[in-house]
PDB file of N, CA and C in Angstrom:
ATOM      1  N   ARG Q   1       0.733  -1.272   0.202  1.00 67.00           N
ATOM      2  CA  ARG Q   1      -0.014  -0.145   0.150  1.00 67.00           C
ATOM      3  C   ARG Q   1       1.068   1.167   0.132  1.00 67.00           C
ATOM      4  N   CYS Q   2       0.197   2.232  -0.489  1.00 77.00           N
ATOM      5  CA  CYS Q   2       1.130   3.078  -0.721  1.00 77.00           C
ATOM      6  C   CYS Q   2       0.292   4.497  -0.009  1.00 77.00           C
ATOM      7  N   PHE Q   3       1.082   5.337   1.075  1.00 79.00           N
ATOM      8  CA  PHE Q   3       0.390   6.400   1.384  1.00 79.00           C
ATOM      9  C   PHE Q   3       0.998   7.790   0.889  1.00 79.00           C
ATOM     10  N   PRO Q   4       0.513   8.971   0.704  1.00 84.00           N
ATOM     11  CA  PRO Q   4       1.063  10.201   0.452  1.00 84.00           C
ATOM     12  C   PRO Q   4       1.658  10.786   1.442  1.00 84.00           C
ATOM     13  N   ILE Q   5       2.832  11.387   1.390  1.00 84.00           N
ATOM     14  CA  ILE Q   5       3.670  12.154   2.484  1.00 84.00           C
ATOM     15  C   ILE Q   5       2.382  13.213   2.926  1.00 84.00           C
ATOM     16  N   PRO Q   6       2.219  13.609   3.914  1.00 85.00           N
ATOM     17  CA  PRO Q   6       1.354  14.788   4.339  1.00 85.00           C
ATOM     18  C   PRO Q   6       2.497  15.976   4.163  1.00 85.00           C
ATOM     19  N   PRO Q   7       1.761  17.245   3.850  1.00 85.00           N
ATOM     20  CA  PRO Q   7       2.602  18.457   3.456  1.00 85.00           C
ATOM     21  C   PRO Q   7       3.030  18.663   5.254  1.00 85.00           C
ATOM     22  N   PRO Q   8       4.425  19.456   4.739  1.00 85.00           N
ATOM     23  CA  PRO Q   8       4.984  20.132   6.377  1.00 85.00           C
ATOM     24  C   PRO Q   8       3.878  21.283   6.824  1.00 85.00           C
ATOM     25  N   PRO Q   9       3.601  21.350   8.043  1.00 86.00           N
ATOM     26  CA  PRO Q   9       3.116  22.211   8.573  1.00 86.00           C
ATOM     27  C   PRO Q   9       3.485  23.649   8.459  1.00 86.00           C
ATOM     28  N   PRO Q  10       2.381  24.708   8.231  1.00 86.00           N
ATOM     29  CA  PRO Q  10       2.931  26.020   8.015  1.00 86.00           C
ATOM     30  C   PRO Q  10       3.820  26.653   8.987  1.00 86.00           C
ATOM     31  N   PRO Q  11       4.662  27.310   8.342  1.00 86.00           N
ATOM     32  CA  PRO Q  11       5.673  28.002   9.622  1.00 86.00           C
ATOM     33  C   PRO Q  11       4.680  28.892  10.615  1.00 86.00           C
ATOM     34  N   GLN Q  12       5.336  28.688  11.931  1.00 85.00           N
ATOM     35  CA  GLN Q  12       4.438  29.686  12.861  1.00 85.00           C
ATOM     36  C   GLN Q  12       5.019  30.955  12.979  1.00 85.00           C
ATOM     37  N   PRO Q  13       4.053  32.015  13.044  1.00 85.00           N
ATOM     38  CA  PRO Q  13       4.389  33.558  12.664  1.00 85.00           C
ATOM     39  C   PRO Q  13       5.222  33.625  14.057  1.00 85.00           C
ATOM     40  N   ALA Q  14       5.922  34.890  13.813  1.00 83.00           N
ATOM     41  CA  ALA Q  14       6.740  35.183  15.076  1.00 83.00           C
ATOM     42  C   ALA Q  14       6.063  35.888  15.788  1.00 83.00           C
ATOM     43  N   PRO Q  15       6.272  35.379  16.898  1.00 82.00           N
ATOM     44  CA  PRO Q  15       5.522  36.159  18.035  1.00 82.00           C
ATOM     45  C   PRO Q  15       5.579  37.748  18.207  1.00 82.00           C
ATOM     46  N   VAL Q  16       4.471  38.545  18.190  1.00 82.00           N
ATOM     47  CA  VAL Q  16       4.425  39.623  18.276  1.00 82.00           C
ATOM     48  C   VAL Q  16       4.749  40.419  19.592  1.00 82.00           C
ATOM     49  N   TYR Q  17       5.643  41.334  19.252  1.00 82.00           N
ATOM     50  CA  TYR Q  17       6.254  42.118  20.641  1.00 82.00           C
ATOM     51  C   TYR Q  17       5.145  43.312  20.970  1.00 82.00           C
ATOM     52  N   LEU Q  18       4.466  43.282  22.108  1.00 88.00           N
ATOM     53  CA  LEU Q  18       3.730  44.590  22.255  1.00 88.00           C
ATOM     54  C   LEU Q  18       4.522  45.307  23.576  1.00 88.00           C
ATOM     55  N   ASP Q  19       4.988  46.361  23.290  1.00 93.00           N
ATOM     56  CA  ASP Q  19       5.867  47.303  24.048  1.00 93.00           C
ATOM     57  C   ASP Q  19       4.847  47.847  25.079  1.00 93.00           C
ATOM     58  N   PRO Q  20       5.039  47.648  26.249  1.00 95.00           N
ATOM     59  CA  PRO Q  20       3.974  48.039  27.135  1.00 95.00           C
ATOM     60  C   PRO Q  20       4.160  49.495  27.514  1.00 95.00           C
ATOM     61  N   CYS Q  21       4.981  50.245  26.914  1.00 96.00           N
ATOM     62  CA  CYS Q  21       5.323  51.865  26.949  1.00 96.00           C
ATOM     63  C   CYS Q  21       4.769  52.494  25.834  1.00 96.00           C
ATOM     64  N   VAL Q  22       4.159  51.712  25.027  1.00 95.00           N
ATOM     65  CA  VAL Q  22       3.148  52.006  24.048  1.00 95.00           C
ATOM     66  C   VAL Q  22       1.779  51.830  23.932  1.00 95.00           C
ATOM     67  N   PRO Q  23       0.978  52.659  24.348  1.00 95.00           N
ATOM     68  CA  PRO Q  23       1.196  54.028  24.787  1.00 95.00           C
ATOM     69  C   PRO Q  23       1.639  54.359  25.973  1.00 95.00           C
ATOM     70  N   SER Q  24       2.361  55.135  26.465  1.00 95.00           N
ATOM     71  CA  SER Q  24       3.226  55.489  27.861  1.00 95.00           C
ATOM     72  C   SER Q  24       1.924  55.529  28.755  1.00 95.00           C
ATOM     73  N   PRO Q  25       2.256  54.728  30.031  1.00 96.00           N
ATOM     74  CA  PRO Q  25       1.059  54.470  30.962  1.00 96.00           C
ATOM     75  C   PRO Q  25       1.733  55.742  32.055  1.00 96.00           C
ATOM     76  N   CYS Q  26       2.698  56.406  32.016  1.00 97.00           N
ATOM     77  CA  CYS Q  26       3.275  56.988  32.904  1.00 97.00           C
ATOM     78  C   CYS Q  26       3.010  58.360  33.214  1.00 97.00           C
ATOM     79  N   GLY Q  27       2.426  58.804  31.918  1.00 96.00           N
ATOM     80  CA  GLY Q  27       1.955  60.409  32.503  1.00 96.00           C
ATOM     81  C   GLY Q  27       3.005  61.332  31.909  1.00 96.00           C
ATOM     82  N   PRO Q  28       2.554  62.769  31.960  1.00 95.00           N
ATOM     83  CA  PRO Q  28       3.616  63.814  31.580  1.00 95.00           C
ATOM     84  C   PRO Q  28       4.952  63.933  32.227  1.00 95.00           C
ATOM     85  N   TYR Q  29       5.717  64.395  31.564  1.00 95.00           N
ATOM     86  CA  TYR Q  29       7.183  64.509  32.400  1.00 95.00           C
ATOM     87  C   TYR Q  29       7.784  63.350  32.775  1.00 95.00           C
ATOM     88  N   SER Q  30       7.296  62.506  32.148  1.00 97.00           N
ATOM     89  CA  SER Q  30       7.985  61.062  32.885  1.00 97.00           C
ATOM     90  C   SER Q  30       8.437  60.231  31.573  1.00 97.00           C
ATOM     91  N   GLN Q  31       9.236  59.214  32.214  1.00 97.00           N
ATOM     92  CA  GLN Q  31       9.600  58.337  30.965  1.00 97.00           C
ATOM     93  C   GLN Q  31       9.321  56.741  31.231  1.00 97.00           C
ATOM     94  N   CYS Q  32       9.183  55.883  30.360  1.00 98.00           N
ATOM     95  CA  CYS Q  32       8.796  54.407  30.637  1.00 98.00           C
ATOM     96  C   CYS Q  32      10.081  53.618  30.025  1.00 98.00           C
ATOM     97  N   ARG Q  33      10.231  52.657  30.518  1.00 97.00           N
ATOM     98  CA  ARG Q  33      11.053  51.551  30.410  1.00 97.00           C
ATOM     99  C   ARG Q  33      10.241  50.148  30.572  1.00 97.00           C
ATOM    100  N   ASP Q  34      10.417  49.238  29.363  1.00 96.00           N
ATOM    101  CA  ASP Q  34      10.338  47.766  29.323  1.00 96.00           C
ATOM    102  C   ASP Q  34      10.920  47.022  30.316  1.00 96.00           C
ATOM    103  N   ILE Q  35      10.613  46.749  31.335  1.00 96.00           N
ATOM    104  CA  ILE Q  35      11.239  46.028  32.341  1.00 96.00           C
ATOM    105  C   ILE Q  35      10.819  44.471  32.248  1.00 96.00           C
ATOM    106  N   GLY Q  36      11.199  43.632  31.721  1.00 93.00           N
ATOM    107  CA  GLY Q  36      10.874  42.253  31.652  1.00 93.00           C
ATOM    108  C   GLY Q  36       9.191  42.141  31.131  1.00 93.00           C
ATOM    109  N   GLY Q  37       8.566  42.880  30.202  1.00 92.00           N
ATOM    110  CA  GLY Q  37       7.506  43.065  29.606  1.00 92.00           C
ATOM    111  C   GLY Q  37       6.299  43.875  30.706  1.00 92.00           C
ATOM    112  N   SER Q  38       6.968  44.532  31.682  1.00 95.00           N
ATOM    113  CA  SER Q  38       6.199  45.366  32.131  1.00 95.00           C
ATOM    114  C   SER Q  38       6.544  47.021  32.411  1.00 95.00           C
ATOM    115  N   PRO Q  39       5.973  47.827  32.228  1.00 97.00           N
ATOM    116  CA  PRO Q  39       6.383  49.167  32.462  1.00 97.00           C
ATOM    117  C   PRO Q  39       6.692  49.468  33.710  1.00 97.00           C
ATOM    118  N   SER Q  40       8.085  50.258  33.605  1.00 98.00           N
ATOM    119  CA  SER Q  40       8.603  50.872  34.791  1.00 98.00           C
ATOM    120  C   SER Q  40       8.532  52.364  34.435  1.00 98.00           C
ATOM    121  N   CYS Q  41       8.060  53.317  35.062  1.00 98.00           N
ATOM    122  CA  CYS Q  41       7.927  54.672  34.868  1.00 98.00           C
ATOM    123  C   CYS Q  41       9.066  55.351  36.205  1.00 98.00           C
ATOM    124  N   SER Q  42       9.494  56.339  35.615  1.00 98.00           N
ATOM    125  CA  SER Q  42      10.002  57.714  36.386  1.00 98.00           C
ATOM    126  C   SER Q  42      10.117  58.674  35.889  1.00 98.00           C
ATOM    127  N   CYS Q  43      10.291  59.660  36.796  1.00 97.00           N
ATOM    128  CA  CYS Q  43      10.243  61.226  36.076  1.00 97.00           C
ATOM    129  C   CYS Q  43      11.496  61.559  35.305  1.00 97.00           C
ATOM    130  N   LEU Q  44      11.311  62.381  34.748  1.00 96.00           N
ATOM    131  CA  LEU Q  44      12.492  62.866  33.747  1.00 96.00           C
ATOM    132  C   LEU Q  44      13.279  63.502  34.625  1.00 96.00           C
ATOM    133  N   PRO Q  45      14.798  63.716  34.213  1.00 93.00           N
ATOM    134  CA  PRO Q  45      15.581  64.556  35.305  1.00 93.00           C
ATOM    135  C   PRO Q  45      15.205  65.847  34.995  1.00 93.00           C
ATOM    136  N   GLU Q  46      15.140  66.712  36.176  1.00 90.00           N
ATOM    137  CA  GLU Q  46      14.752  67.846  36.202  1.00 90.00           C
ATOM    138  C   GLU Q  46      13.344  68.070  36.860  1.00 90.00           C
ATOM    139  N   TYR Q  47      12.708  66.674  37.054  1.00 94.00           N
ATOM    140  CA  TYR Q  47      11.303  67.010  37.213  1.00 94.00           C
ATOM    141  C   TYR Q  47      11.139  66.009  38.637  1.00 94.00           C
ATOM    142  N   THR Q  48      10.099  66.176  39.537  1.00 92.00           N
ATOM    143  CA  THR Q  48       9.842  65.582  40.854  1.00 92.00           C
ATOM    144  C   THR Q  48       8.757  65.179  40.926  1.00 92.00           C
ATOM    145  N   GLY Q  49       8.060  64.410  42.021  1.00 95.00           N
ATOM    146  CA  GLY Q  49       7.168  63.715  42.040  1.00 95.00           C
ATOM    147  C   GLY Q  49       7.201  62.154  41.853  1.00 95.00           C
ATOM    148  N   THR Q  50       6.199  61.255  41.836  1.00 96.00           N
ATOM    149  CA  THR Q  50       5.889  59.995  41.401  1.00 96.00           C
ATOM    150  C   THR Q  50       5.009  59.873  40.315  1.00 96.00           C
ATOM    151  N   PRO Q  51       5.377  59.159  39.247  1.00 96.00           N
ATOM    152  CA  PRO Q  51       4.577  58.906  38.025  1.00 96.00           C
ATOM    153  C   PRO Q  51       3.161  58.526  38.308  1.00 96.00           C
ATOM    154  N   PRO Q  52       2.212  58.933  37.937  1.00 95.00           N
ATOM    155  CA  PRO Q  52       2.048  59.744  36.684  1.00 95.00           C
ATOM    156  C   PRO Q  52       1.821  61.198  37.074  1.00 95.00           C
ATOM    157  N   ASN Q  53       2.369  61.551  38.318  1.00 96.00           N
ATOM    158  CA  ASN Q  53       2.414  63.070  38.867  1.00 96.00           C
ATOM    159  C   ASN Q  53       3.347  63.569  38.794  1.00 96.00           C
ATOM    160  N   CYS Q  54       4.393  63.751  37.719  1.00 97.00           N
ATOM    161  CA  CYS Q  54       5.637  64.165  37.517  1.00 97.00           C
ATOM    162  C   CYS Q  54       5.269  65.694  37.298  1.00 97.00           C
ATOM    163  N   ARG Q  55       6.099  66.612  37.885  1.00 95.00           N
ATOM    164  CA  ARG Q  55       5.858  68.123  37.651  1.00 95.00           C
ATOM    165  C   ARG Q  55       7.421  68.802  37.656  1.00 95.00           C
ATOM    166  N   PRO Q  56       7.157  69.940  37.083  1.00 96.00           N
ATOM    167  CA  PRO Q  56       8.564  70.599  37.323  1.00 96.00           C
ATOM    168  C   PRO Q  56       8.603  71.070  38.721  1.00 96.00           C
ATOM    169  N   GLU Q  57       9.852  71.830  39.172  1.00 94.00           N
ATOM    170  CA  GLU Q  57       9.934  72.357  40.440  1.00 94.00           C
ATOM    171  C   GLU Q  57       8.890  73.427  40.718  1.00 94.00           C
ATOM    172  N   CYS Q  58       8.495  74.491  39.826  1.00 95.00           N
ATOM    173  CA  CYS Q  58       7.646  75.474  40.190  1.00 95.00           C
ATOM    174  C   CYS Q  58       6.863  75.659  38.798  1.00 95.00           C
ATOM    175  N   LEU Q  59       5.673  76.272  39.016  1.00 95.00           N
ATOM    176  CA  LEU Q  59       5.127  76.723  38.011  1.00 95.00           C
ATOM    177  C   LEU Q  59       4.788  78.194  38.176  1.00 95.00           C
ATOM    178  N   ILE Q  60       4.343  78.587  39.338  1.00 97.00           N
ATOM    179  CA  ILE Q  60       4.254  79.773  39.557  1.00 97.00           C
ATOM    180  C   ILE Q  60       5.261  80.377  40.950  1.00 97.00           C
ATOM    181  N   SER Q  61       5.807  81.779  40.986  1.00 97.00           N
ATOM    182  CA  SER Q  61       6.530  81.763  41.972  1.00 97.00           C
ATOM    183  C   SER Q  61       6.313  81.637  43.635  1.00 97.00           C
ATOM    184  N   ALA Q  62       4.867  81.606  43.992  1.00 97.00           N
ATOM    185  CA  ALA Q  62       4.429  81.388  45.036  1.00 97.00           C
ATOM    186  C   ALA Q  62       4.667  80.057  45.512  1.00 97.00           C
ATOM    187  N   GLU Q  63       5.257  78.919  44.378  1.00 96.00           N
ATOM    188  CA  GLU Q  63       5.743  77.544  44.809  1.00 96.00           C
ATOM    189  C   GLU Q  63       7.300  77.620  45.398  1.00 96.00           C
ATOM    190  N   CYS Q  64       8.041  78.876  45.533  1.00 96.00           N
ATOM    191  CA  CYS Q  64       9.319  79.187  45.846  1.00 96.00           C
ATOM    192  C   CYS Q  64       9.375  79.894  46.822  1.00 96.00           C
ATOM    193  N   ALA Q  65      10.817  79.861  47.497  1.00 97.00           N
ATOM    194  CA  ALA Q  65      11.025  80.492  48.705  1.00 97.00           C
ATOM    195  C   ALA Q  65      10.969  81.880  48.548  1.00 97.00           C
ATOM    196  N   SER Q  66      10.364  82.741  49.467  1.00 96.00           N
ATOM    197  CA  SER Q  66      10.061  84.312  49.197  1.00 96.00           C
ATOM    198  C   SER Q  66      11.227  85.223  48.359  1.00 96.00           C
ATOM    199  N   ASN Q  67      12.558  84.500  48.488  1.00 97.00           N
ATOM    200  CA  ASN Q  67      13.773  84.975  48.139  1.00 97.00           C
ATOM    201  C   ASN Q  67      14.030  84.751  46.618  1.00 97.00           C
ATOM    202  N   LEU Q  68      13.224  83.735  46.129  1.00 97.00           N
ATOM    203  CA  LEU Q  68      13.427  83.251  44.531  1.00 97.00           C
ATOM    204  C   LEU Q  68      11.963  83.302  44.079  1.00 97.00           C
ATOM    205  N   ALA Q  69      12.176  83.475  42.527  1.00 98.00           N
ATOM    206  CA  ALA Q  69      11.058  83.764  41.792  1.00 98.00           C
ATOM    207  C   ALA Q  69      11.384  82.150  40.573  1.00 98.00           C
ATOM    208  N   CYS Q  70       9.807  81.663  40.240  1.00 97.00           N
ATOM    209  CA  CYS Q  70       9.616  80.709  39.319  1.00 97.00           C
ATOM    210  C   CYS Q  70      10.542  81.095  37.858  1.00 97.00           C
ATOM    211  N   MET Q  71      11.427  80.708  37.481  1.00 97.00           N
ATOM    212  CA  MET Q  71      11.788  81.023  36.325  1.00 97.00           C
ATOM    213  C   MET Q  71      12.160  79.656  35.182  1.00 97.00           C
ATOM    214  N   ARG Q  72      11.721  79.796  34.335  1.00 95.00           N
ATOM    215  CA  ARG Q  72      11.839  78.427  33.402  1.00 95.00           C
ATOM    216  C   ARG Q  72      11.607  77.097  34.275  1.00 95.00           C
ATOM    217  N   GLU Q  73      10.534  77.082  35.098  1.00 95.00           N
ATOM    218  CA  GLU Q  73      10.112  76.008  36.088  1.00 95.00           C
ATOM    219  C   GLU Q  73      11.076  75.572  36.869  1.00 95.00           C
ATOM    220  N   LYS Q  74      12.236  76.625  37.237  1.00 95.00           N
ATOM    221  CA  LYS Q  74      12.812  76.205  38.510  1.00 95.00           C
ATOM    222  C   LYS Q  74      12.647  77.575  39.238  1.00 95.00           C
ATOM    223  N   CYS Q  75      13.048  77.200  40.564  1.00 96.00           N
ATOM    224  CA  CYS Q  75      13.293  78.333  41.523  1.00 96.00           C
ATOM    225  C   CYS Q  75      14.449  79.147  41.490  1.00 96.00           C
ATOM    226  N   ARG Q  76      14.660  80.330  41.271  1.00 97.00           N
ATOM    227  CA  ARG Q  76      15.875  80.799  41.174  1.00 97.00           C
ATOM    228  C   ARG Q  76      15.863  82.403  41.344  1.00 97.00           C
ATOM    229  N   ASP Q  77      17.204  82.674  41.646  1.00 97.00           N
ATOM    230  CA  ASP Q  77      17.507  84.155  42.267  1.00 97.00           C
ATOM    231  C   ASP Q  77      16.997  85.047  41.020  1.00 97.00           C
ATOM    232  N   PRO Q  78      16.279  86.063  40.981  1.00 97.00           N
ATOM    233  CA  PRO Q  78      15.723  86.921  39.808  1.00 97.00           C
ATOM    234  C   PRO Q  78      16.684  87.842  39.857  1.00 97.00           C
ATOM    235  N   CYS Q  79      17.496  88.191  40.912  1.00 95.00           N
ATOM    236  CA  CYS Q  79      18.138  89.586  40.612  1.00 95.00           C
ATOM    237  C   CYS Q  79      19.366  89.666  39.578  1.00 95.00           C
ATOM    238  N   PRO Q  80      19.934  88.538  39.042  1.00 95.00           N
ATOM    239  CA  PRO Q  80      21.025  88.626  38.236  1.00 95.00           C
ATOM    240  C   PRO Q  80      20.443  89.210  36.827  1.00 95.00           C
ATOM    241  N   GLY Q  81      21.220  90.447  36.440  1.00 92.00           N
ATOM    242  CA  GLY Q  81      20.773  91.010  35.107  1.00 92.00           C
ATOM    243  C   GLY Q  81      19.258  92.108  35.245  1.00 92.00           C
ATOM    244  N   SER Q  82      18.685  92.092  36.612  1.00 92.00           N
ATOM    245  CA  SER Q  82      17.489  92.626  36.838  1.00 92.00           C
ATOM    246  C   SER Q  82      17.946  94.438  37.086  1.00 92.00           C
ATOM    247  N   CYS Q  83      19.177  94.658  37.640  1.00 91.00           N
ATOM    248  CA  CYS Q  83      19.219  96.178  37.823  1.00 91.00           C
ATOM    249  C   CYS Q  83      20.578  96.505  36.966  1.00 91.00           C
ATOM    250  N   GLY Q  84      20.475  97.611  37.176  1.00 86.00           N
ATOM    251  CA  GLY Q  84      21.849  98.591  36.295  1.00 86.00           C
ATOM    252  C   GLY Q  84      23.133  98.374  37.029  1.00 86.00           C
ATOM    253  N   ALA Q  85      24.213  98.861  36.389  1.00 87.00           N
ATOM    254  CA  ALA Q  85      25.334  98.790  37.102  1.00 87.00           C
ATOM    255  C   ALA Q  85      25.430  99.673  38.317  1.00 87.00           C
ATOM    256  N   GLY Q  86      25.850  98.979  39.208  1.00 87.00           N
ATOM    257  CA  GLY Q  86      26.273  99.798  40.417  1.00 87.00           C
ATOM    258  C   GLY Q  86      24.829  99.782  41.377  1.00 87.00           C
ATOM    259  N   ALA Q  87      23.686  99.050  41.028  1.00 92.00           N
ATOM    260  CA  ALA Q  87      22.566  99.254  41.932  1.00 92.00           C
ATOM    261  C   ALA Q  87      22.797  97.803  42.884  1.00 92.00           C
ATOM    262  N   GLN Q  88      22.007  97.879  43.823  1.00 94.00           N
ATOM    263  CA  GLN Q  88      21.873  96.637  44.708  1.00 94.00           C
ATOM    264  C   GLN Q  88      20.610  96.000  44.644  1.00 94.00           C
ATOM    265  N   CYS Q  89      20.555  94.931  44.441  1.00 95.00           N
ATOM    266  CA  CYS Q  89      19.298  93.989  44.389  1.00 95.00           C
ATOM    267  C   CYS Q  89      18.912  93.322  45.614  1.00 95.00           C
ATOM    268  N   ASN Q  90      17.710  93.277  45.960  1.00 95.00           N
ATOM    269  CA  ASN Q  90      17.285  92.700  47.046  1.00 95.00           C
ATOM    270  C   ASN Q  90      15.857  91.952  46.598  1.00 95.00           C
ATOM    271  N   VAL Q  91      15.613  90.659  47.133  1.00 96.00           N
ATOM    272  CA  VAL Q  91      14.381  90.125  46.513  1.00 96.00           C
ATOM    273  C   VAL Q  91      13.284  90.109  47.595  1.00 96.00           C
ATOM    274  N   ILE Q  92      12.281  90.845  47.032  1.00 95.00           N
ATOM    275  CA  ILE Q  92      11.137  90.953  48.201  1.00 95.00           C
ATOM    276  C   ILE Q  92      10.067  90.253  47.507  1.00 95.00           C
ATOM    277  N   ASN Q  93       9.333  89.143  48.240  1.00 96.00           N
ATOM    278  CA  ASN Q  93       8.372  88.429  47.946  1.00 96.00           C
ATOM    279  C   ASN Q  93       8.507  87.913  46.218  1.00 96.00           C
ATOM    280  N   HIS Q  94       9.689  87.492  45.990  1.00 96.00           N
ATOM    281  CA  HIS Q  94       9.928  86.854  44.378  1.00 96.00           C
ATOM    282  C   HIS Q  94       9.950  87.897  43.632  1.00 96.00           C
ATOM    283  N   THR Q  95      10.148  89.029  44.129  1.00 96.00           N
ATOM    284  CA  THR Q  95      10.298  90.206  43.447  1.00 96.00           C
ATOM    285  C   THR Q  95      11.715  91.027  43.504  1.00 96.00           C
ATOM    286  N   PRO Q  96      12.380  91.303  42.300  1.00 95.00           N
ATOM    287  CA  PRO Q  96      13.748  92.063  42.683  1.00 95.00           C
ATOM    288  C   PRO Q  96      13.405  93.422  42.726  1.00 95.00           C
ATOM    289  N   VAL Q  97      14.118  94.032  43.585  1.00 95.00           N
ATOM    290  CA  VAL Q  97      14.080  95.540  43.832  1.00 95.00           C
ATOM    291  C   VAL Q  97      15.508  95.985  43.812  1.00 95.00           C
ATOM    292  N   CYS Q  98      15.369  96.929  43.082  1.00 94.00           N
ATOM    293  CA  CYS Q  98      17.040  97.546  42.790  1.00 94.00           C
ATOM    294  C   CYS Q  98      16.877  99.058  43.604  1.00 94.00           C
ATOM    295  N   THR Q  99      17.908  99.032  44.395  1.00 94.00           N
ATOM    296  CA  THR Q  99      18.072 100.323  44.959  1.00 94.00           C
ATOM    297  C   THR Q  99      19.759 100.933  44.408  1.00 94.00           C
ATOM    298  N   CYS Q 100      19.941 102.290  44.657  1.00 89.00           N
ATOM    299  CA  CYS Q 100      21.265 102.889  44.373  1.00 89.00           C
ATOM    300  C   CYS Q 100      21.830 103.227  45.753  1.00 89.00           C
ATOM    301  N   PRO Q 101      23.023 102.860  46.015  1.00 78.00           N
ATOM    302  CA  PRO Q 101      23.873 102.854  47.005  1.00 78.00           C
ATOM    303  C   PRO Q 101      23.740 104.636  47.173  1.00 78.00           C
TER     304      PRO Q 101
END
């Protein structure tokens, strides 16, 4: 008796990689890394908090000490460049105040 040889099985498709970071579950100002197939979230450098609640150091000057002002999302001394040559600068309630000696 003669039996036909069965055709080979079809090739198995390659497993599809699903990136757990796309879309990112981490929220704004954060980064996501794939750690063993699970997302690992951390705040970007220069940002504070815990994902998904990462935020800049400040958004308004009231979030800074009274002798600092919120400049480009950081608490900084507002005096440099605020007063003319020879003037003295003091910060009062986040605002540079220039006086002449």
